[in-house]
PDB file of C-alpha atoms in Angstrom:
ATOM      1  CA  UNK A 283      15.437  10.437  74.427  1.00  0.00           C
ATOM      2  CA  UNK A 284      12.051  10.128  72.888  1.00  0.00           C
ATOM      3  CA  UNK A 285      11.001  10.880  69.433  1.00  0.00           C
ATOM      4  CA  UNK A 286       8.503  13.558  69.084  1.00  0.00           C
ATOM      5  CA  UNK A 287       5.660  12.533  66.788  1.00  0.00           C
ATOM      6  CA  UNK A 288       2.547  13.799  65.157  1.00  0.00           C
ATOM      7  CA  UNK A 289      -0.534  11.672  64.008  1.00  0.00           C
ATOM      8  CA  UNK A 290      -2.306  12.979  60.951  1.00  0.00           C
ATOM      9  CA  UNK A 291      -5.307  10.734  60.412  1.00  0.00           C
ATOM     10  CA  UNK A 292      -8.917  11.675  59.466  1.00  0.00           C
ATOM     11  CA  UNK A 293     -10.903   8.877  61.111  1.00  0.00           C
ATOM     12  CA  UNK A 294     -11.051   9.444  64.914  1.00  0.00           C
ATOM     13  CA  UNK A 295     -11.151   5.700  65.628  1.00  0.00           C
ATOM     14  CA  UNK A 296      -8.075   4.988  63.463  1.00  0.00           C
ATOM     15  CA  UNK A 297      -6.279   7.943  65.330  1.00  0.00           C
ATOM     16  CA  UNK A 298      -7.287   6.506  68.916  1.00  0.00           C
ATOM     17  CA  UNK A 299      -6.164   2.937  67.974  1.00  0.00           C
ATOM     18  CA  UNK A 300      -2.746   4.097  66.654  1.00  0.00           C
ATOM     19  CA  UNK A 301      -2.178   6.335  69.846  1.00  0.00           C
ATOM     20  CA  UNK A 302      -3.083   3.584  72.145  1.00  0.00           C
ATOM     21  CA  UNK A 303      -0.780   1.102  70.119  1.00  0.00           C
ATOM     22  CA  UNK A 304       2.013   3.553  70.393  1.00  0.00           C
ATOM     23  CA  UNK A 305       1.644   4.234  73.965  1.00  0.00           C
ATOM     24  CA  UNK A 306       1.527   0.426  74.651  1.00  0.00           C
ATOM     25  CA  UNK A 307       4.514  -0.750  72.344  1.00  0.00           C
ATOM     26  CA  UNK A 308       6.721   2.114  71.458  1.00  0.00           C
ATOM     27  CA  UNK A 309       7.888   3.947  74.635  1.00  0.00           C
ATOM     28  CA  UNK A 310      10.301   5.706  72.785  1.00  0.00           C
ATOM     29  CA  UNK A 311       7.663   7.801  70.983  1.00  0.00           C
ATOM     30  CA  UNK A 312       5.829  11.021  72.484  1.00  0.00           C
ATOM     31  CA  UNK A 313       2.735  12.115  70.679  1.00  0.00           C
ATOM     32  CA  UNK A 314       3.081  15.807  70.740  1.00  0.00           C
ATOM     33  CA  UNK A 315       0.207  16.688  68.380  1.00  0.00           C
ATOM     34  CA  UNK A 316      -2.857  15.344  66.281  1.00  0.00           C
ATOM     35  CA  UNK A 317      -4.830  16.748  63.017  1.00  0.00           C
ATOM     36  CA  UNK A 318      -7.719  15.277  61.009  1.00  0.00           C
ATOM     37  CA  UNK A 319      -7.208  17.225  57.718  1.00  0.00           C
ATOM     38  CA  UNK A 320      -4.688  18.688  55.311  1.00  0.00           C
ATOM     39  CA  UNK A 321      -4.825  22.383  56.775  1.00  0.00           C
ATOM     40  CA  UNK A 322      -4.686  21.176  60.264  1.00  0.00           C
ATOM     41  CA  UNK A 323      -1.944  18.753  59.458  1.00  0.00           C
ATOM     42  CA  UNK A 324       0.300  21.526  57.785  1.00  0.00           C
ATOM     43  CA  UNK A 325      -0.419  23.688  60.693  1.00  0.00           C
ATOM     44  CA  UNK A 326       0.465  21.091  63.539  1.00  0.00           C
ATOM     45  CA  UNK A 327       3.714  20.162  61.674  1.00  0.00           C
ATOM     46  CA  UNK A 328       4.638  23.948  61.366  1.00  0.00           C
ATOM     47  CA  UNK A 329       3.756  24.422  65.020  1.00  0.00           C
ATOM     48  CA  UNK A 330       5.265  21.337  66.609  1.00  0.00           C
ATOM     49  CA  UNK A 331       8.083  20.780  64.477  1.00  0.00           C
ATOM     50  CA  UNK A 332       7.852  17.139  65.193  1.00  0.00           C
ATOM     51  CA  UNK A 333      10.649  14.249  64.305  1.00  0.00           C
ATOM     52  CA  UNK A 334       8.286  11.811  63.091  1.00  0.00           C
ATOM     53  CA  UNK A 335       4.894  11.820  61.551  1.00  0.00           C
ATOM     54  CA  UNK A 336       2.308   9.289  60.982  1.00  0.00           C
ATOM     55  CA  UNK A 337       0.721  10.330  57.984  1.00  0.00           C
ATOM     56  CA  UNK A 338      -2.560   8.995  56.504  1.00  0.00           C
ATOM     57  CA  UNK A 339      -2.496   8.992  52.627  1.00  0.00           C
ATOM     58  CA  UNK A 340      -6.425   9.464  52.181  1.00  0.00           C
ATOM     59  CA  UNK A 341      -7.699  12.736  54.174  1.00  0.00           C
ATOM     60  CA  UNK A 342     -11.310  14.094  53.627  1.00  0.00           C
ATOM     61  CA  UNK A 343      -9.818  17.304  52.308  1.00  0.00           C
ATOM     62  CA  UNK A 344      -6.869  16.126  50.278  1.00  0.00           C
ATOM     63  CA  UNK A 345      -3.928  13.599  50.550  1.00  0.00           C
ATOM     64  CA  UNK A 346      -1.140  13.059  52.846  1.00  0.00           C
ATOM     65  CA  UNK A 347       1.024  13.949  49.830  1.00  0.00           C
ATOM     66  CA  UNK A 348      -0.706  17.267  49.648  1.00  0.00           C
ATOM     67  CA  UNK A 349       0.423  17.826  53.428  1.00  0.00           C
ATOM     68  CA  UNK A 350       4.173  17.485  52.409  1.00  0.00           C
ATOM     69  CA  UNK A 351       3.630  19.465  49.300  1.00  0.00           C
ATOM     70  CA  UNK A 352       2.458  22.240  51.550  1.00  0.00           C
ATOM     71  CA  UNK A 353       5.457  22.425  53.764  1.00  0.00           C
ATOM     72  CA  UNK A 354       8.680  24.338  52.944  1.00  0.00           C
ATOM     73  CA  UNK A 355      10.822  21.958  54.998  1.00  0.00           C
ATOM     74  CA  UNK A 356      10.775  18.297  55.387  1.00  0.00           C
ATOM     75  CA  UNK A 357      13.173  17.813  58.568  1.00  0.00           C
ATOM     76  CA  UNK A 358      11.194  14.872  59.749  1.00  0.00           C
ATOM     77  CA  UNK A 359      10.710  11.144  59.087  1.00  0.00           C
ATOM     78  CA  UNK A 360       7.233  10.059  57.741  1.00  0.00           C
ATOM     79  CA  UNK A 361       5.434   6.531  58.032  1.00  0.00           C
ATOM     80  CA  UNK A 362       2.724   6.667  55.943  1.00  0.00           C
ATOM     81  CA  UNK A 363      -0.528   4.737  56.864  1.00  0.00           C
ATOM     82  CA  UNK A 364      -3.400   3.555  54.346  1.00  0.00           C
ATOM     83  CA  UNK A 365      -6.215   1.238  53.941  1.00  0.00           C
ATOM     84  CA  UNK A 366      -5.552   0.687  50.181  1.00  0.00           C
ATOM     85  CA  UNK A 367      -3.135  -1.013  47.841  1.00  0.00           C
ATOM     86  CA  UNK A 368      -3.084   1.721  45.127  1.00  0.00           C
ATOM     87  CA  UNK A 369      -0.982   3.738  42.982  1.00  0.00           C
ATOM     88  CA  UNK A 370       0.203   5.933  46.018  1.00  0.00           C
ATOM     89  CA  UNK A 371       1.783   2.754  47.611  1.00  0.00           C
ATOM     90  CA  UNK A 372       3.686   2.136  44.337  1.00  0.00           C
ATOM     91  CA  UNK A 373       4.918   5.732  44.517  1.00  0.00           C
ATOM     92  CA  UNK A 374       6.007   5.108  48.160  1.00  0.00           C
ATOM     93  CA  UNK A 375       7.778   1.940  47.100  1.00  0.00           C
ATOM     94  CA  UNK A 376       9.577   3.742  44.335  1.00  0.00           C
ATOM     95  CA  UNK A 377      10.713   6.134  46.967  1.00  0.00           C
ATOM     96  CA  UNK A 378      11.753   3.293  49.325  1.00  0.00           C
ATOM     97  CA  UNK A 379       9.763   5.206  52.319  1.00  0.00           C
ATOM     98  CA  UNK A 380       7.861   3.010  54.814  1.00  0.00           C
ATOM     99  CA  UNK A 381       4.166   2.538  54.868  1.00  0.00           C
ATOM    100  CA  UNK A 382       1.677   0.490  57.146  1.00  0.00           C
ATOM    101  CA  UNK A 383      -1.519  -1.035  55.937  1.00  0.00           C
ATOM    102  CA  UNK A 384      -4.694  -0.613  58.086  1.00  0.00           C
ATOM    103  CA  UNK A 385      -5.344  -2.220  60.273  1.00  0.00           C
ATOM    104  CA  UNK A 386      -2.109  -1.660  61.491  1.00  0.00           C
ATOM    105  CA  UNK A 387       0.065  -4.959  62.736  1.00  0.00           C
ATOM    106  CA  UNK A 388       1.653  -4.341  66.054  1.00  0.00           C
ATOM    107  CA  UNK A 389       4.880  -5.963  64.680  1.00  0.00           C
ATOM    108  CA  UNK A 390       4.961  -3.937  61.693  1.00  0.00           C
ATOM    109  CA  UNK A 391       4.512  -0.722  63.634  1.00  0.00           C
ATOM    110  CA  UNK A 392       7.286  -1.570  65.881  1.00  0.00           C
ATOM    111  CA  UNK A 393       9.538  -2.369  62.960  1.00  0.00           C
ATOM    112  CA  UNK A 394       8.720   0.972  61.068  1.00  0.00           C
ATOM    113  CA  UNK A 395       9.263   2.930  64.499  1.00  0.00           C
ATOM    114  CA  UNK A 396      12.510   1.418  64.962  1.00  0.00           C
ATOM    115  CA  UNK A 397      13.745   2.076  61.354  1.00  0.00           C
ATOM    116  CA  UNK A 398      12.773   5.513  61.879  1.00  0.00           C
ATOM    117  CA  UNK A 399      14.352   6.172  65.123  1.00  0.00           C
ATOM    118  CA  UNK A 400      17.548   4.502  63.665  1.00  0.00           C
ATOM    119  CA  UNK A 401      17.826   6.731  60.682  1.00  0.00           C
ATOM    120  CA  UNK A 402      20.744   9.183  60.950  1.00  0.00           C
ATOM    121  CA  UNK A 403      21.087  10.562  57.403  1.00  0.00           C
ATOM    122  CA  UNK A 404      18.446  13.623  57.421  1.00  0.00           C
ATOM    123  CA  UNK A 405      19.569  14.822  54.102  1.00  0.00           C
ATOM    124  CA  UNK A 406      19.322  11.467  52.346  1.00  0.00           C
ATOM    125  CA  UNK A 407      15.689  11.181  53.697  1.00  0.00           C
ATOM    126  CA  UNK A 408      14.706  14.528  52.509  1.00  0.00           C
ATOM    127  CA  UNK A 409      15.757  13.550  49.052  1.00  0.00           C
ATOM    128  CA  UNK A 410      13.639  10.448  49.478  1.00  0.00           C
ATOM    129  CA  UNK A 411      10.749  12.471  50.208  1.00  0.00           C
ATOM    130  CA  UNK A 412      11.463  14.971  47.263  1.00  0.00           C
ATOM    131  CA  UNK A 413      11.493  11.987  45.082  1.00  0.00           C
ATOM    132  CA  UNK A 414       8.222  10.883  46.306  1.00  0.00           C
ATOM    133  CA  UNK A 415       6.625  14.334  45.819  1.00  0.00           C
ATOM    134  CA  UNK A 416       8.212  14.731  42.566  1.00  0.00           C
ATOM    135  CA  UNK A 417       6.531  11.245  41.225  1.00  0.00           C
ATOM    136  CA  UNK A 418       3.164  12.036  42.754  1.00  0.00           C
ATOM    137  CA  UNK A 419       2.957  15.430  41.023  1.00  0.00           C
ATOM    138  CA  UNK A 420       3.654  13.817  37.683  1.00  0.00           C
ATOM    139  CA  UNK A 421       0.616  14.591  35.694  1.00  0.00           C
ATOM    140  CA  UNK A 422       0.626  11.129  33.534  1.00  0.00           C
ATOM    141  CA  UNK A 423       0.759   9.271  36.768  1.00  0.00           C
ATOM    142  CA  UNK A 424       4.387   7.815  35.491  1.00  0.00           C
ATOM    143  CA  UNK A 425       6.870   7.448  38.448  1.00  0.00           C
ATOM    144  CA  UNK A 426      10.036   8.702  36.798  1.00  0.00           C
ATOM    145  CA  UNK A 427      12.616   8.556  39.830  1.00  0.00           C
ATOM    146  CA  UNK A 428      13.491   5.293  41.759  1.00  0.00           C
ATOM    147  CA  UNK A 429      15.479   5.154  44.928  1.00  0.00           C
ATOM    148  CA  UNK A 430      17.636   1.939  45.259  1.00  0.00           C
ATOM    149  CA  UNK A 431      19.129   0.887  48.455  1.00  0.00           C
ATOM    150  CA  UNK A 432      22.515  -0.506  48.079  1.00  0.00           C
ATOM    151  CA  UNK A 433      25.415  -1.605  50.359  1.00  0.00           C
ATOM    152  CA  UNK A 434      26.851   2.105  50.022  1.00  0.00           C
ATOM    153  CA  UNK A 435      23.608   3.964  50.567  1.00  0.00           C
ATOM    154  CA  UNK A 436      20.568   4.965  48.307  1.00  0.00           C
ATOM    155  CA  UNK A 437      20.848   5.688  44.784  1.00  0.00           C
ATOM    156  CA  UNK A 438      18.253   8.130  43.050  1.00  0.00           C
ATOM    157  CA  UNK A 439      17.920   7.228  39.380  1.00  0.00           C
ATOM    158  CA  UNK A 440      15.478   7.745  36.525  1.00  0.00           C
ATOM    159  CA  UNK A 441      13.611   4.935  35.393  1.00  0.00           C
ATOM    160  CA  UNK A 442      14.683   5.582  31.578  1.00  0.00           C
ATOM    161  CA  UNK A 443      18.436   5.058  32.993  1.00  0.00           C
ATOM    162  CA  UNK A 444      17.618   1.466  33.575  1.00  0.00           C
ATOM    163  CA  UNK A 445      18.792  -0.974  30.752  1.00  0.00           C
ATOM    164  CA  UNK A 446      17.845  -4.105  32.454  1.00  0.00           C
ATOM    165  CA  UNK A 447      17.724  -6.043  35.972  1.00  0.00           C
ATOM    166  CA  UNK A 448      18.989  -9.187  36.748  1.00  0.00           C
ATOM    167  CA  UNK A 449      18.231 -11.648  39.358  1.00  0.00           C
ATOM    168  CA  UNK A 450      21.046 -12.502  41.860  1.00  0.00           C
ATOM    169  CA  UNK A 451      19.414 -14.710  44.670  1.00  0.00           C
ATOM    170  CA  UNK A 452      17.710 -12.339  47.097  1.00  0.00           C
ATOM    171  CA  UNK A 453      19.401  -9.549  45.581  1.00  0.00           C
ATOM    172  CA  UNK A 454      18.868  -7.694  42.067  1.00  0.00           C
ATOM    173  CA  UNK A 455      21.669  -6.255  39.747  1.00  0.00           C
ATOM    174  CA  UNK A 456      20.891  -3.124  38.042  1.00  0.00           C
ATOM    175  CA  UNK A 457      22.616  -2.319  34.676  1.00  0.00           C
ATOM    176  CA  UNK A 458      22.502   1.346  33.766  1.00  0.00           C
ATOM    177  CA  UNK A 459      22.712   3.491  30.697  1.00  0.00           C
ATOM    178  CA  UNK A 460      25.865   5.316  32.223  1.00  0.00           C
ATOM    179  CA  UNK A 461      27.645   1.702  32.387  1.00  0.00           C
ATOM    180  CA  UNK A 462      27.353   1.301  36.072  1.00  0.00           C
ATOM    181  CA  UNK A 463      26.038  -1.635  37.870  1.00  0.00           C
ATOM    182  CA  UNK A 464      24.208  -1.509  41.214  1.00  0.00           C
ATOM    183  CA  UNK A 465      23.500  -4.420  43.498  1.00  0.00           C
ATOM    184  CA  UNK A 466      20.095  -3.916  45.259  1.00  0.00           C
ATOM    185  CA  UNK A 467      18.995  -5.722  48.228  1.00  0.00           C
ATOM    186  CA  UNK A 468      15.587  -6.876  47.081  1.00  0.00           C
ATOM    187  CA  UNK A 469      14.325  -9.651  44.658  1.00  0.00           C
ATOM    188  CA  UNK A 470      13.581  -9.188  41.202  1.00  0.00           C
ATOM    189  CA  UNK A 471       9.991  -9.778  41.421  1.00  0.00           C
ATOM    190  CA  UNK A 472       9.533  -6.633  43.519  1.00  0.00           C
ATOM    191  CA  UNK A 473      10.762  -4.611  41.046  1.00  0.00           C
ATOM    192  CA  UNK A 474       8.840  -6.407  38.155  1.00  0.00           C
ATOM    193  CA  UNK A 475       5.713  -5.087  39.975  1.00  0.00           C
ATOM    194  CA  UNK A 476       6.993  -1.634  40.104  1.00  0.00           C
ATOM    195  CA  UNK A 477       8.233  -1.177  36.534  1.00  0.00           C
ATOM    196  CA  UNK A 478       5.554  -3.188  34.769  1.00  0.00           C
ATOM    197  CA  UNK A 479       4.047   0.031  33.682  1.00  0.00           C
ATOM    198  CA  UNK A 480       7.027   1.647  32.467  1.00  0.00           C
ATOM    199  CA  UNK A 481       7.718  -0.673  29.316  1.00  0.00           C
ATOM    200  CA  UNK A 482       9.658  -3.364  31.300  1.00  0.00           C
ATOM    201  CA  UNK A 483       9.121  -6.980  30.556  1.00  0.00           C
ATOM    202  CA  UNK A 484      10.206 -10.108  32.333  1.00  0.00           C
ATOM    203  CA  UNK A 485      11.530 -12.133  29.688  1.00  0.00           C
ATOM    204  CA  UNK A 486      13.333 -14.868  31.784  1.00  0.00           C
ATOM    205  CA  UNK A 487      13.088 -15.804  35.388  1.00  0.00           C
ATOM    206  CA  UNK A 488      16.522 -13.953  35.751  1.00  0.00           C
ATOM    207  CA  UNK A 489      15.860 -10.862  33.630  1.00  0.00           C
ATOM    208  CA  UNK A 490      13.734  -7.897  33.525  1.00  0.00           C
ATOM    209  CA  UNK A 491      14.365  -5.769  30.471  1.00  0.00           C
ATOM    210  CA  UNK A 492      13.569  -1.932  29.548  1.00  0.00           C
ATOM    211  CA  UNK A 493      12.060  -2.587  26.009  1.00  0.00           C
ATOM    212  CA  UNK A 494      13.038   0.762  24.953  1.00  0.00           C
ATOM    213  CA  UNK A 495      16.849  -0.461  25.507  1.00  0.00           C
ATOM    214  CA  UNK A 496      16.669  -3.606  23.313  1.00  0.00           C
ATOM    215  CA  UNK A 497      19.172  -3.481  20.258  1.00  0.00           C
ATOM    216  CA  UNK A 498      18.389  -6.809  18.658  1.00  0.00           C
ATOM    217  CA  UNK A 499      16.627 -10.007  19.006  1.00  0.00           C
ATOM    218  CA  UNK A 500      18.748 -13.100  17.560  1.00  0.00           C
ATOM    219  CA  UNK A 501      16.747 -16.199  16.555  1.00  0.00           C
ATOM    220  CA  UNK A 502      19.768 -18.531  16.723  1.00  0.00           C
ATOM    221  CA  UNK A 503      20.893 -20.733  19.556  1.00  0.00           C
ATOM    222  CA  UNK A 504      17.297 -20.831  20.939  1.00  0.00           C
ATOM    223  CA  UNK A 505      16.851 -17.066  20.684  1.00  0.00           C
ATOM    224  CA  UNK A 506      18.331 -14.413  22.779  1.00  0.00           C
ATOM    225  CA  UNK A 507      18.273 -10.668  23.062  1.00  0.00           C
ATOM    226  CA  UNK A 508      21.067  -8.196  22.792  1.00  0.00           C
ATOM    227  CA  UNK A 509      20.667  -4.894  24.964  1.00  0.00           C
ATOM    228  CA  UNK A 510      21.962  -1.357  23.829  1.00  0.00           C
ATOM    229  CA  UNK A 511      25.001  -1.707  26.247  1.00  0.00           C
ATOM    230  CA  UNK A 512      25.793  -5.213  24.046  1.00  0.00           C
ATOM    231  CA  UNK A 513      24.949  -7.216  26.864  1.00  0.00           C
ATOM    232  CA  UNK A 514      23.171 -10.734  26.129  1.00  0.00           C
ATOM    233  CA  UNK A 515      19.802 -11.486  28.030  1.00  0.00           C
ATOM    234  CA  UNK A 516      18.356 -14.886  27.806  1.00  0.00           C
ATOM    235  CA  UNK A 517      14.754 -15.311  26.950  1.00  0.00           C
ATOM    236  CA  UNK A 518      12.506 -18.188  27.858  1.00  0.00           C
ATOM    237  CA  UNK A 519      10.823 -20.067  25.143  1.00  0.00           C
ATOM    238  CA  UNK A 520       7.379 -19.277  26.536  1.00  0.00           C
ATOM    239  CA  UNK A 521       8.035 -15.658  26.500  1.00  0.00           C
ATOM    240  CA  UNK A 522       9.225 -15.385  22.882  1.00  0.00           C
ATOM    241  CA  UNK A 523       5.925 -14.979  21.116  1.00  0.00           C
ATOM    242  CA  UNK A 524       4.628 -12.303  23.732  1.00  0.00           C
ATOM    243  CA  UNK A 525       7.955 -10.522  23.666  1.00  0.00           C
ATOM    244  CA  UNK A 526       7.920 -10.272  19.658  1.00  0.00           C
ATOM    245  CA  UNK A 527       4.387  -9.020  19.931  1.00  0.00           C
ATOM    246  CA  UNK A 528       4.957  -6.277  22.246  1.00  0.00           C
ATOM    247  CA  UNK A 529       8.036  -5.104  20.481  1.00  0.00           C
ATOM    248  CA  UNK A 530       6.122  -4.985  17.305  1.00  0.00           C
ATOM    249  CA  UNK A 531       3.561  -2.645  19.134  1.00  0.00           C
ATOM    250  CA  UNK A 532       6.019  -0.502  20.737  1.00  0.00           C
TER     251      UNK A 532
END
């Protein structure tokens, strides 16, 4: 059975290129509608009730997020498309949703379509979209909610609930204020780039800490940090001066 899809893209050349790629390489996709602006996008989704939307982030009359905000129901999957690495991309990553950078790579398109078709938990996906919309609507542009992929599913947590993150090979351990520990299947470096605007600091190759959750800095034994959950975090010699300066200005 084919997946019914809609393309919302304001540039005609980009829209035609995506259609051609889908027709050539994704025979499980049926394109049932197209739109070039915000109002058309909302109307075509309400009319065609697609299962998958290819949604350009930057539209001439608004954004792809405005399209989502204009809908009462989110009973579909979304693959975002954009030509820019920007704040919006960070918001999408916070929500663990999929996006494609233009010009779109065929293999990346096929992988994104495969993942969209394989999804079975619509309630989970709706929650991810709601997290995305909520983060985008924050007036101070601070992303407050983070979706973490664990072996058991997706956890939705507030950034302020993270005490620190610890590298664990290709995975990351998250230590939370409620005492829970989550193992997430992404490298620590990715979360460093996501959380660096939220008072998180990489004090060591293995540790990314929430500066608001620091309880004490101990100078002895080469120096180390005690977090609010009483766990000890190592600090690299090269990071001590910066860390103490940041803490004094916090």
